[in-house]
Amino acid sequence: MAETGHKHPNYMAIFWYLAILTVVEIAVIYMPLAKFTIGVLLCALAVTKAALVAMYFMHLRFEARTLGWIAVTPLAIATLLVFVLLPDGFAVLKKTDTTQQPAAAAPAKH
């Protein structure tokens, strides 16, 4: 077996970190917080879990920095896309908001 040049990570430790993060995600869902805050927390936890998987199970931690940048680039593009599309999403939400009832039409004066 060829020497890989790096120490193998403790896969069970990574497994337990991922399991703990999953439990924290489930706990966040039931916290009495605003939906936006819950969404931000869940996204942050998901990115953390994805980074752990990429770094250790995909061995990106032991690769050249160039490969790391190649892996991070789609995340940056996806984040940019979300921020570019947010105004359109809010515009559609505002147009389709049914809580605002139109004012009653005033009687026409002839």
mmCIF file of N, CA, C and O in Angstrom:
data_model
loop_
_atom_site.group_PDB
_atom_site.id
_atom_site.type_symbol
_atom_site.label_atom_id
_atom_site.label_comp_id
_atom_site.label_asym_id
_atom_site.label_seq_id
_atom_site.Cartn_x
_atom_site.Cartn_y
_atom_site.Cartn_z
ATOM 1 N N MET A 1 0.850 -1.177 0.000
ATOM 2 C CA MET A 1 0.000 0.000 0.000
ATOM 3 C C MET A 1 0.890 1.232 0.000
ATOM 4 O O MET A 1 1.819 1.350 0.769
ATOM 5 N N ALA A 2 0.615 2.161 -0.871
ATOM 6 C CA ALA A 2 1.450 3.356 -1.006
ATOM 7 C C ALA A 2 1.200 4.305 0.158
ATOM 8 O O ALA A 2 0.079 4.427 0.659
ATOM 9 N N GLU A 3 2.233 5.014 0.547
ATOM 10 C CA GLU A 3 2.125 6.003 1.629
ATOM 11 C C GLU A 3 1.441 7.254 1.064
ATOM 12 O O GLU A 3 1.838 7.772 0.023
ATOM 13 N N THR A 4 0.416 7.720 1.719
ATOM 14 C CA THR A 4 -0.340 8.877 1.228
ATOM 15 C C THR A 4 0.270 10.193 1.672
ATOM 16 O O THR A 4 -0.100 11.230 1.155
ATOM 17 N N GLY A 5 1.137 10.199 2.625
ATOM 18 C CA GLY A 5 1.796 11.430 3.033
ATOM 19 C C GLY A 5 1.062 12.209 4.104
ATOM 20 O O GLY A 5 1.488 13.286 4.476
ATOM 21 N N HIS A 6 -0.041 11.702 4.600
ATOM 22 C CA HIS A 6 -0.761 12.382 5.679
ATOM 23 C C HIS A 6 -1.357 11.365 6.631
ATOM 24 O O HIS A 6 -1.590 10.211 6.280
ATOM 25 N N LYS A 7 -1.590 11.835 7.822
ATOM 26 C CA LYS A 7 -2.191 10.984 8.837
ATOM 27 C C LYS A 7 -3.683 10.848 8.544
ATOM 28 O O LYS A 7 -4.344 11.815 8.202
ATOM 29 N N HIS A 8 -4.210 9.662 8.671
ATOM 30 C CA HIS A 8 -5.638 9.458 8.438
ATOM 31 C C HIS A 8 -6.441 10.077 9.575
ATOM 32 O O HIS A 8 -6.091 9.932 10.750
ATOM 33 N N PRO A 9 -7.535 10.748 9.229
ATOM 34 C CA PRO A 9 -8.352 11.356 10.285
ATOM 35 C C PRO A 9 -9.094 10.299 11.089
ATOM 36 O O PRO A 9 -9.286 9.170 10.637
ATOM 37 N N ASN A 10 -9.523 10.708 12.239
ATOM 38 C CA ASN A 10 -10.333 9.836 13.092
ATOM 39 C C ASN A 10 -11.775 9.917 12.586
ATOM 40 O O ASN A 10 -12.518 10.839 12.921
ATOM 41 N N TYR A 11 -12.159 8.954 11.753
ATOM 42 C CA TYR A 11 -13.472 9.000 11.126
ATOM 43 C C TYR A 11 -14.610 8.887 12.128
ATOM 44 O O TYR A 11 -15.678 9.460 11.924
ATOM 45 N N MET A 12 -14.407 8.173 13.200
ATOM 46 C CA MET A 12 -15.461 8.074 14.217
ATOM 47 C C MET A 12 -15.684 9.420 14.900
ATOM 48 O O MET A 12 -16.824 9.779 15.217
ATOM 49 N N ALA A 13 -14.619 10.179 15.124
ATOM 50 C CA ALA A 13 -14.778 11.508 15.715
ATOM 51 C C ALA A 13 -15.576 12.407 14.780
ATOM 52 O O ALA A 13 -16.476 13.144 15.219
ATOM 53 N N ILE A 14 -15.277 12.354 13.490
ATOM 54 C CA ILE A 14 -16.025 13.159 12.504
ATOM 55 C C ILE A 14 -17.487 12.719 12.494
ATOM 56 O O ILE A 14 -18.398 13.544 12.437
ATOM 57 N N PHE A 15 -17.720 11.418 12.571
ATOM 58 C CA PHE A 15 -19.090 10.911 12.632
ATOM 59 C C PHE A 15 -19.835 11.496 13.827
ATOM 60 O O PHE A 15 -20.976 11.944 13.712
ATOM 61 N N TRP A 16 -19.194 11.497 14.983
ATOM 62 C CA TRP A 16 -19.859 12.021 16.184
ATOM 63 C C TRP A 16 -20.076 13.528 16.084
ATOM 64 O O TRP A 16 -21.098 14.037 16.540
ATOM 65 N N TYR A 17 -19.138 14.261 15.490
ATOM 66 C CA TYR A 17 -19.359 15.702 15.269
ATOM 67 C C TYR A 17 -20.578 15.922 14.384
ATOM 68 O O TYR A 17 -21.418 16.792 14.662
ATOM 69 N N LEU A 18 -20.682 15.129 13.312
ATOM 70 C CA LEU A 18 -21.834 15.255 12.419
ATOM 71 C C LEU A 18 -23.133 14.881 13.125
ATOM 72 O O LEU A 18 -24.170 15.522 12.923
ATOM 73 N N ALA A 19 -23.092 13.857 13.957
ATOM 74 C CA ALA A 19 -24.290 13.455 14.702
ATOM 75 C C ALA A 19 -24.714 14.545 15.682
ATOM 76 O O ALA A 19 -25.910 14.854 15.800
ATOM 77 N N ILE A 20 -23.747 15.147 16.362
ATOM 78 C CA ILE A 20 -24.061 16.232 17.303
ATOM 79 C C ILE A 20 -24.645 17.427 16.559
ATOM 80 O O ILE A 20 -25.630 18.030 17.019
ATOM 81 N N LEU A 21 -24.068 17.766 15.411
ATOM 82 C CA LEU A 21 -24.604 18.881 14.626
ATOM 83 C C LEU A 21 -26.031 18.589 14.160
ATOM 84 O O LEU A 21 -26.866 19.492 14.100
ATOM 85 N N THR A 22 -26.321 17.340 13.840
ATOM 86 C CA THR A 22 -27.678 16.960 13.439
ATOM 87 C C THR A 22 -28.654 17.136 14.598
ATOM 88 O O THR A 22 -29.772 17.640 14.424
ATOM 89 N N VAL A 23 -28.254 16.741 15.793
ATOM 90 C CA VAL A 23 -29.100 16.925 16.978
ATOM 91 C C VAL A 23 -29.322 18.414 17.237
ATOM 92 O O VAL A 23 -30.444 18.838 17.557
ATOM 93 N N VAL A 24 -28.275 19.219 17.058
ATOM 94 C CA VAL A 24 -28.418 20.669 17.240
ATOM 95 C C VAL A 24 -29.391 21.229 16.207
ATOM 96 O O VAL A 24 -30.226 22.087 16.527
ATOM 97 N N GLU A 25 -29.336 20.746 14.974
ATOM 98 C CA GLU A 25 -30.286 21.189 13.944
ATOM 99 C C GLU A 25 -31.723 20.879 14.348
ATOM 100 O O GLU A 25 -32.617 21.727 14.194
ATOM 101 N N ILE A 26 -31.948 19.697 14.861
ATOM 102 C CA ILE A 26 -33.302 19.321 15.284
ATOM 103 C C ILE A 26 -33.747 20.198 16.453
ATOM 104 O O ILE A 26 -34.899 20.629 16.513
ATOM 105 N N ALA A 27 -32.827 20.503 17.371
ATOM 106 C CA ALA A 27 -33.167 21.365 18.505
ATOM 107 C C ALA A 27 -33.493 22.785 18.041
ATOM 108 O O ALA A 27 -34.408 23.419 18.583
ATOM 109 N N VAL A 28 -32.780 23.260 17.024
ATOM 110 C CA VAL A 28 -33.021 24.623 16.516
ATOM 111 C C VAL A 28 -34.440 24.745 15.962
ATOM 112 O O VAL A 28 -35.096 25.771 16.125
ATOM 113 N N ILE A 29 -34.924 23.692 15.333
ATOM 114 C CA ILE A 29 -36.270 23.730 14.745
ATOM 115 C C ILE A 29 -37.328 24.007 15.810
ATOM 116 O O ILE A 29 -38.301 24.720 15.571
ATOM 117 N N TYR A 30 -37.130 23.469 16.996
ATOM 118 C CA TYR A 30 -38.135 23.609 18.052
ATOM 119 C C TYR A 30 -37.895 24.809 18.964
ATOM 120 O O TYR A 30 -38.642 25.004 19.920
ATOM 121 N N MET A 31 -36.880 25.622 18.690
ATOM 122 C CA MET A 31 -36.622 26.810 19.519
ATOM 123 C C MET A 31 -37.643 27.895 19.206
ATOM 124 O O MET A 31 -38.077 28.039 18.056
ATOM 125 N N PRO A 32 -38.006 28.679 20.207
ATOM 126 C CA PRO A 32 -38.972 29.762 19.971
ATOM 127 C C PRO A 32 -38.280 30.992 19.363
ATOM 128 O O PRO A 32 -38.142 32.027 20.008
ATOM 129 N N LEU A 33 -37.841 30.859 18.133
ATOM 130 C CA LEU A 33 -37.160 31.943 17.431
ATOM 131 C C LEU A 33 -37.941 32.304 16.179
ATOM 132 O O LEU A 33 -38.813 31.554 15.728
ATOM 133 N N ALA A 34 -37.595 33.443 15.607
ATOM 134 C CA ALA A 34 -38.217 33.855 14.347
ATOM 135 C C ALA A 34 -37.823 32.872 13.247
ATOM 136 O O ALA A 34 -36.745 32.276 13.289
ATOM 137 N N LYS A 35 -38.696 32.699 12.259
ATOM 138 C CA LYS A 35 -38.422 31.747 11.189
ATOM 139 C C LYS A 35 -37.147 32.104 10.436
ATOM 140 O O LYS A 35 -36.394 31.232 10.033
ATOM 141 N N PHE A 36 -36.902 33.387 10.257
ATOM 142 C CA PHE A 36 -35.696 33.820 9.563
ATOM 143 C C PHE A 36 -34.458 33.394 10.338
ATOM 144 O O PHE A 36 -33.498 32.881 9.757
ATOM 145 N N THR A 37 -34.480 33.582 11.653
ATOM 146 C CA THR A 37 -33.340 33.200 12.497
ATOM 147 C C THR A 37 -33.117 31.692 12.445
ATOM 148 O O THR A 37 -31.978 31.225 12.350
ATOM 149 N N ILE A 38 -34.198 30.935 12.510
ATOM 150 C CA ILE A 38 -34.090 29.481 12.416
ATOM 151 C C ILE A 38 -33.492 29.090 11.066
ATOM 152 O O ILE A 38 -32.613 28.226 10.992
ATOM 153 N N GLY A 39 -33.930 29.737 10.006
ATOM 154 C CA GLY A 39 -33.397 29.446 8.674
ATOM 155 C C GLY A 39 -31.910 29.734 8.569
ATOM 156 O O GLY A 39 -31.147 28.942 8.008
ATOM 157 N N VAL A 40 -31.487 30.868 9.132
ATOM 158 C CA VAL A 40 -30.071 31.225 9.096
ATOM 159 C C VAL A 40 -29.250 30.217 9.902
ATOM 160 O O VAL A 40 -28.188 29.764 9.453
ATOM 161 N N LEU A 41 -29.744 29.850 11.082
ATOM 162 C CA LEU A 41 -29.024 28.871 11.902
ATOM 163 C C LEU A 41 -28.924 27.512 11.209
ATOM 164 O O LEU A 41 -27.866 26.874 11.210
ATOM 165 N N LEU A 42 -30.017 27.072 10.600
ATOM 166 C CA LEU A 42 -30.001 25.786 9.901
ATOM 167 C C LEU A 42 -29.049 25.815 8.708
ATOM 168 O O LEU A 42 -28.338 24.833 8.452
ATOM 169 N N CYS A 43 -29.016 26.936 7.988
ATOM 170 C CA CYS A 43 -28.087 27.043 6.859
ATOM 171 C C CYS A 43 -26.638 27.019 7.343
ATOM 172 O O CYS A 43 -25.785 26.365 6.732
ATOM 173 N N ALA A 44 -26.354 27.717 8.424
ATOM 174 C CA ALA A 44 -24.994 27.736 8.964
ATOM 175 C C ALA A 44 -24.574 26.339 9.420
ATOM 176 O O ALA A 44 -23.438 25.901 9.157
ATOM 177 N N LEU A 45 -25.472 25.632 10.079
ATOM 178 C CA LEU A 45 -25.159 24.271 10.517
ATOM 179 C C LEU A 45 -24.963 23.338 9.319
ATOM 180 O O LEU A 45 -24.072 22.485 9.325
ATOM 181 N N ALA A 46 -25.785 23.503 8.284
ATOM 182 C CA ALA A 46 -25.650 22.658 7.090
ATOM 183 C C ALA A 46 -24.328 22.918 6.381
ATOM 184 O O ALA A 46 -23.668 21.972 5.919
ATOM 185 N N VAL A 47 -23.915 24.173 6.291
ATOM 186 C CA VAL A 47 -22.636 24.496 5.658
ATOM 187 C C VAL A 47 -21.486 23.910 6.480
ATOM 188 O O VAL A 47 -20.507 23.400 5.922
ATOM 189 N N THR A 48 -21.607 23.974 7.797
ATOM 190 C CA THR A 48 -20.577 23.397 8.660
ATOM 191 C C THR A 48 -20.467 21.889 8.436
ATOM 192 O O THR A 48 -19.362 21.341 8.313
ATOM 193 N N LYS A 49 -21.608 21.209 8.373
ATOM 194 C CA LYS A 49 -21.592 19.772 8.133
ATOM 195 C C LYS A 49 -21.025 19.445 6.759
ATOM 196 O O LYS A 49 -20.233 18.505 6.605
ATOM 197 N N ALA A 50 -21.397 20.218 5.755
ATOM 198 C CA ALA A 50 -20.878 19.985 4.403
ATOM 199 C C ALA A 50 -19.367 20.191 4.363
ATOM 200 O O ALA A 50 -18.642 19.443 3.690
ATOM 201 N N ALA A 51 -18.886 21.192 5.085
ATOM 202 C CA ALA A 51 -17.440 21.444 5.129
ATOM 203 C C ALA A 51 -16.706 20.281 5.805
ATOM 204 O O ALA A 51 -15.637 19.868 5.334
ATOM 205 N N LEU A 52 -17.266 19.751 6.890
ATOM 206 C CA LEU A 52 -16.640 18.597 7.551
ATOM 207 C C LEU A 52 -16.564 17.396 6.616
ATOM 208 O O LEU A 52 -15.531 16.724 6.533
ATOM 209 N N VAL A 53 -17.656 17.130 5.920
ATOM 210 C CA VAL A 53 -17.676 15.994 4.991
ATOM 211 C C VAL A 53 -16.661 16.206 3.874
ATOM 212 O O VAL A 53 -15.889 15.302 3.534
ATOM 213 N N ALA A 54 -16.641 17.408 3.312
ATOM 214 C CA ALA A 54 -15.707 17.683 2.213
ATOM 215 C C ALA A 54 -14.261 17.609 2.689
ATOM 216 O O ALA A 54 -13.401 17.064 1.987
ATOM 217 N N MET A 55 -13.987 18.157 3.860
ATOM 218 C CA MET A 55 -12.602 18.193 4.322
ATOM 219 C C MET A 55 -12.064 16.805 4.666
ATOM 220 O O MET A 55 -10.912 16.503 4.347
ATOM 221 N N TYR A 56 -12.869 15.985 5.304
ATOM 222 C CA TYR A 56 -12.337 14.725 5.811
ATOM 223 C C TYR A 56 -12.720 13.507 4.981
ATOM 224 O O TYR A 56 -11.881 12.673 4.683
ATOM 225 N N PHE A 57 -13.990 13.371 4.597
ATOM 226 C CA PHE A 57 -14.387 12.194 3.842
ATOM 227 C C PHE A 57 -14.002 12.307 2.377
ATOM 228 O O PHE A 57 -13.780 11.309 1.702
ATOM 229 N N MET A 58 -13.937 13.538 1.849
ATOM 230 C CA MET A 58 -13.492 13.742 0.470
ATOM 231 C C MET A 58 -11.999 14.094 0.426
ATOM 232 O O MET A 58 -11.470 14.371 -0.643
ATOM 233 N N HIS A 59 -11.359 14.148 1.575
ATOM 234 C CA HIS A 59 -9.913 14.369 1.714
ATOM 235 C C HIS A 59 -9.429 15.707 1.165
ATOM 236 O O HIS A 59 -8.281 15.832 0.767
ATOM 237 N N LEU A 60 -10.299 16.714 1.112
ATOM 238 C CA LEU A 60 -9.868 18.025 0.631
ATOM 239 C C LEU A 60 -8.917 18.705 1.607
ATOM 240 O O LEU A 60 -8.132 19.555 1.216
ATOM 241 N N ARG A 61 -8.962 18.329 2.861
ATOM 242 C CA ARG A 61 -8.073 18.924 3.852
ATOM 243 C C ARG A 61 -6.612 18.632 3.532
ATOM 244 O O ARG A 61 -5.732 19.397 3.879
ATOM 245 N N PHE A 62 -6.376 17.540 2.850
ATOM 246 C CA PHE A 62 -5.010 17.112 2.587
ATOM 247 C C PHE A 62 -4.580 17.400 1.146
ATOM 248 O O PHE A 62 -3.511 16.988 0.734
ATOM 249 N N GLU A 63 -5.410 18.084 0.393
ATOM 250 C CA GLU A 63 -5.090 18.406 -0.994
ATOM 251 C C GLU A 63 -4.449 19.783 -1.098
ATOM 252 O O GLU A 63 -4.399 20.542 -0.127
ATOM 253 N N ALA A 64 -4.019 20.112 -2.293
ATOM 254 C CA ALA A 64 -3.446 21.438 -2.550
ATOM 255 C C ALA A 64 -4.535 22.511 -2.403
ATOM 256 O O ALA A 64 -5.731 22.224 -2.554
ATOM 257 N N ARG A 65 -4.127 23.706 -2.110
ATOM 258 C CA ARG A 65 -5.090 24.798 -1.931
ATOM 259 C C ARG A 65 -5.918 25.057 -3.186
ATOM 260 O O ARG A 65 -7.068 25.458 -3.098
ATOM 261 N N THR A 66 -5.341 24.822 -4.344
ATOM 262 C CA THR A 66 -6.066 25.051 -5.595
ATOM 263 C C THR A 66 -7.333 24.212 -5.644
ATOM 264 O O THR A 66 -8.395 24.700 -6.032
ATOM 265 N N LEU A 67 -7.242 22.967 -5.248
ATOM 266 C CA LEU A 67 -8.420 22.103 -5.246
ATOM 267 C C LEU A 67 -9.456 22.598 -4.241
ATOM 268 O O LEU A 67 -10.661 22.515 -4.488
ATOM 269 N N GLY A 68 -8.999 23.149 -3.122
ATOM 270 C CA GLY A 68 -9.928 23.733 -2.153
ATOM 271 C C GLY A 68 -10.685 24.914 -2.731
ATOM 272 O O GLY A 68 -11.888 25.061 -2.521
ATOM 273 N N TRP A 69 -9.969 25.760 -3.466
ATOM 274 C CA TRP A 69 -10.632 26.906 -4.104
ATOM 275 C C TRP A 69 -11.633 26.442 -5.157
ATOM 276 O O TRP A 69 -12.700 27.035 -5.321
ATOM 277 N N ILE A 70 -11.308 25.382 -5.848
ATOM 278 C CA ILE A 70 -12.239 24.838 -6.843
ATOM 279 C C ILE A 70 -13.507 24.341 -6.145
ATOM 280 O O ILE A 70 -14.616 24.479 -6.661
ATOM 281 N N ALA A 71 -13.371 23.795 -4.958
ATOM 282 C CA ALA A 71 -14.532 23.298 -4.220
ATOM 283 C C ALA A 71 -15.359 24.443 -3.637
ATOM 284 O O ALA A 71 -16.579 24.336 -3.508
ATOM 285 N N VAL A 72 -14.717 25.556 -3.280
ATOM 286 C CA VAL A 72 -15.419 26.681 -2.655
ATOM 287 C C VAL A 72 -16.108 27.562 -3.691
ATOM 288 O O VAL A 72 -17.110 28.217 -3.390
ATOM 289 N N THR A 73 -15.630 27.580 -4.904
ATOM 290 C CA THR A 73 -16.178 28.461 -5.939
ATOM 291 C C THR A 73 -17.679 28.265 -6.167
ATOM 292 O O THR A 73 -18.415 29.249 -6.224
ATOM 293 N N PRO A 74 -18.203 27.037 -6.299
ATOM 294 C CA PRO A 74 -19.655 26.895 -6.475
ATOM 295 C C PRO A 74 -20.456 27.443 -5.296
ATOM 296 O O PRO A 74 -21.556 27.978 -5.485
ATOM 297 N N LEU A 75 -19.916 27.338 -4.079
ATOM 298 C CA LEU A 75 -20.610 27.892 -2.915
ATOM 299 C C LEU A 75 -20.710 29.410 -3.036
ATOM 300 O O LEU A 75 -21.764 29.998 -2.763
ATOM 301 N N ALA A 76 -19.641 30.048 -3.462
ATOM 302 C CA ALA A 76 -19.662 31.504 -3.644
ATOM 303 C C ALA A 76 -20.646 31.903 -4.745
ATOM 304 O O ALA A 76 -21.399 32.869 -4.597
ATOM 305 N N ILE A 77 -20.667 31.161 -5.833
ATOM 306 C CA ILE A 77 -21.593 31.457 -6.934
ATOM 307 C C ILE A 77 -23.038 31.261 -6.481
ATOM 308 O O ILE A 77 -23.913 32.076 -6.790
ATOM 309 N N ALA A 78 -23.309 30.205 -5.731
ATOM 310 C CA ALA A 78 -24.671 29.958 -5.242
ATOM 311 C C ALA A 78 -25.114 31.066 -4.289
ATOM 312 O O ALA A 78 -26.265 31.519 -4.345
ATOM 313 N N THR A 79 -24.212 31.524 -3.427
ATOM 314 C CA THR A 79 -24.543 32.612 -2.503
ATOM 315 C C THR A 79 -24.856 33.885 -3.276
ATOM 316 O O THR A 79 -25.829 34.583 -2.983
ATOM 317 N N LEU A 80 -24.051 34.194 -4.276
ATOM 318 C CA LEU A 80 -24.294 35.371 -5.108
ATOM 319 C C LEU A 80 -25.640 35.259 -5.811
ATOM 320 O O LEU A 80 -26.410 36.227 -5.858
ATOM 321 N N LEU A 81 -25.953 34.091 -6.321
ATOM 322 C CA LEU A 81 -27.229 33.874 -7.004
ATOM 323 C C LEU A 81 -28.408 34.108 -6.071
ATOM 324 O O LEU A 81 -29.407 34.726 -6.455
ATOM 325 N N VAL A 82 -28.302 33.645 -4.839
ATOM 326 C CA VAL A 82 -29.383 33.849 -3.870
ATOM 327 C C VAL A 82 -29.607 35.339 -3.642
ATOM 328 O O VAL A 82 -30.738 35.828 -3.676
ATOM 329 N N PHE A 83 -28.529 36.092 -3.426
ATOM 330 C CA PHE A 83 -28.682 37.527 -3.175
ATOM 331 C C PHE A 83 -29.172 38.280 -4.407
ATOM 332 O O PHE A 83 -29.869 39.279 -4.281
ATOM 333 N N VAL A 84 -28.837 37.816 -5.600
ATOM 334 C CA VAL A 84 -29.320 38.457 -6.820
ATOM 335 C C VAL A 84 -30.819 38.206 -6.998
ATOM 336 O O VAL A 84 -31.558 39.078 -7.451
ATOM 337 N N LEU A 85 -31.287 37.021 -6.602
ATOM 338 C CA LEU A 85 -32.698 36.670 -6.798
ATOM 339 C C LEU A 85 -33.612 37.095 -5.655
ATOM 340 O O LEU A 85 -34.835 37.066 -5.806
ATOM 341 N N LEU A 86 -33.071 37.495 -4.524
ATOM 342 C CA LEU A 86 -33.902 37.896 -3.391
ATOM 343 C C LEU A 86 -34.875 39.029 -3.721
ATOM 344 O O LEU A 86 -36.048 38.950 -3.346
ATOM 345 N N PRO A 87 -34.453 40.098 -4.404
ATOM 346 C CA PRO A 87 -35.422 41.161 -4.704
ATOM 347 C C PRO A 87 -36.615 40.671 -5.509
ATOM 348 O O PRO A 87 -37.748 41.094 -5.273
ATOM 349 N N ASP A 88 -36.403 39.764 -6.458
ATOM 350 C CA ASP A 88 -37.524 39.226 -7.235
ATOM 351 C C ASP A 88 -38.471 38.432 -6.345
ATOM 352 O O ASP A 88 -39.689 38.499 -6.495
ATOM 353 N N GLY A 89 -37.922 37.664 -5.422
ATOM 354 C CA GLY A 89 -38.760 36.888 -4.516
ATOM 355 C C GLY A 89 -39.613 37.774 -3.628
ATOM 356 O O GLY A 89 -40.788 37.500 -3.409
ATOM 357 N N PHE A 90 -39.028 38.870 -3.138
ATOM 358 C CA PHE A 90 -39.806 39.799 -2.313
ATOM 359 C C PHE A 90 -40.857 40.520 -3.125
ATOM 360 O O PHE A 90 -41.944 40.808 -2.630
ATOM 361 N N ALA A 91 -40.578 40.822 -4.398
ATOM 362 C CA ALA A 91 -41.555 41.489 -5.257
ATOM 363 C C ALA A 91 -42.753 40.587 -5.493
ATOM 364 O O ALA A 91 -43.909 41.027 -5.434
ATOM 365 N N VAL A 92 -42.511 39.307 -5.746
ATOM 366 C CA VAL A 92 -43.610 38.356 -5.952
ATOM 367 C C VAL A 92 -44.402 38.202 -4.665
ATOM 368 O O VAL A 92 -45.630 38.180 -4.680
ATOM 369 N N LEU A 93 -43.715 38.141 -3.533
ATOM 370 C CA LEU A 93 -44.393 38.006 -2.248
ATOM 371 C C LEU A 93 -45.292 39.206 -1.991
ATOM 372 O O LEU A 93 -46.419 39.070 -1.529
ATOM 373 N N LYS A 94 -44.807 40.398 -2.322
ATOM 374 C CA LYS A 94 -45.594 41.615 -2.100
ATOM 375 C C LYS A 94 -46.822 41.646 -3.008
ATOM 376 O O LYS A 94 -47.899 42.039 -2.600
ATOM 377 N N LYS A 95 -46.661 41.206 -4.274
ATOM 378 C CA LYS A 95 -47.780 41.216 -5.216
ATOM 379 C C LYS A 95 -48.841 40.187 -4.860
ATOM 380 O O LYS A 95 -50.013 40.388 -5.115
ATOM 381 N N THR A 96 -48.428 39.074 -4.281
ATOM 382 C CA THR A 96 -49.381 38.002 -3.997
ATOM 383 C C THR A 96 -49.846 37.993 -2.548
ATOM 384 O O THR A 96 -50.517 37.064 -2.132
ATOM 385 N N ASP A 97 -49.499 39.022 -1.799
ATOM 386 C CA ASP A 97 -49.910 39.088 -0.396
ATOM 387 C C ASP A 97 -51.416 39.302 -0.332
ATOM 388 O O ASP A 97 -51.943 40.281 -0.823
ATOM 389 N N THR A 98 -52.129 38.371 0.286
ATOM 390 C CA THR A 98 -53.589 38.451 0.344
ATOM 391 C C THR A 98 -54.077 39.070 1.641
ATOM 392 O O THR A 98 -55.280 39.222 1.828
ATOM 393 N N THR A 99 -53.182 39.438 2.534
ATOM 394 C CA THR A 99 -53.627 40.020 3.796
ATOM 395 C C THR A 99 -54.092 41.454 3.622
ATOM 396 O O THR A 99 -54.857 41.947 4.431
ATOM 397 N N GLN A 100 -53.624 42.126 2.581
ATOM 398 C CA GLN A 100 -54.052 43.492 2.350
ATOM 399 C C GLN A 100 -55.268 43.469 1.434
ATOM 400 O O GLN A 100 -55.186 43.093 0.282
ATOM 401 N N GLN A 101 -56.395 43.829 1.975
ATOM 402 C CA GLN A 101 -57.614 43.876 1.208
ATOM 403 C C GLN A 101 -57.745 45.251 0.542
ATOM 404 O O GLN A 101 -57.431 46.256 1.158
ATOM 405 N N PRO A 102 -58.187 45.303 -0.672
ATOM 406 C CA PRO A 102 -58.332 46.598 -1.319
ATOM 407 C C PRO A 102 -59.418 47.418 -0.613
ATOM 408 O O PRO A 102 -60.389 46.887 -0.088
ATOM 409 N N ALA A 103 -59.201 48.711 -0.601
ATOM 410 C CA ALA A 103 -60.171 49.611 0.033
ATOM 411 C C ALA A 103 -61.480 49.566 -0.756
ATOM 412 O O ALA A 103 -61.495 49.409 -1.976
ATOM 413 N N ALA A 104 -62.577 49.716 -0.034
ATOM 414 C CA ALA A 104 -63.881 49.718 -0.683
ATOM 415 C C ALA A 104 -63.975 50.944 -1.600
ATOM 416 O O ALA A 104 -63.555 52.037 -1.245
ATOM 417 N N ALA A 105 -64.494 50.705 -2.754
ATOM 418 C CA ALA A 105 -64.612 51.787 -3.727
ATOM 419 C C ALA A 105 -65.640 52.803 -3.245
ATOM 420 O O ALA A 105 -66.703 52.442 -2.749
ATOM 421 N N ALA A 106 -65.286 54.044 -3.376
ATOM 422 C CA ALA A 106 -66.213 55.118 -2.981
ATOM 423 C C ALA A 106 -67.339 55.180 -4.010
ATOM 424 O O ALA A 106 -67.116 54.949 -5.192
ATOM 425 N N PRO A 107 -68.539 55.512 -3.549
ATOM 426 C CA PRO A 107 -69.642 55.609 -4.517
ATOM 427 C C PRO A 107 -69.376 56.734 -5.516
ATOM 428 O O PRO A 107 -68.859 57.782 -5.169
ATOM 429 N N ALA A 108 -69.683 56.448 -6.739
ATOM 430 C CA ALA A 108 -69.444 57.428 -7.806
ATOM 431 C C ALA A 108 -70.455 58.547 -7.703
ATOM 432 O O ALA A 108 -71.633 58.328 -7.435
ATOM 433 N N LYS A 109 -69.998 59.773 -7.919
ATOM 434 C CA LYS A 109 -70.897 60.929 -7.916
ATOM 435 C C LYS A 109 -71.191 61.311 -9.352
ATOM 436 O O LYS A 109 -70.327 61.591 -10.124
ATOM 437 N N HIS A 110 -72.494 61.338 -9.669
ATOM 438 C CA HIS A 110 -72.916 61.670 -11.038
ATOM 439 C C HIS A 110 -73.478 63.043 -11.087
ATOM 440 O O HIS A 110 -74.171 63.608 -10.441
#
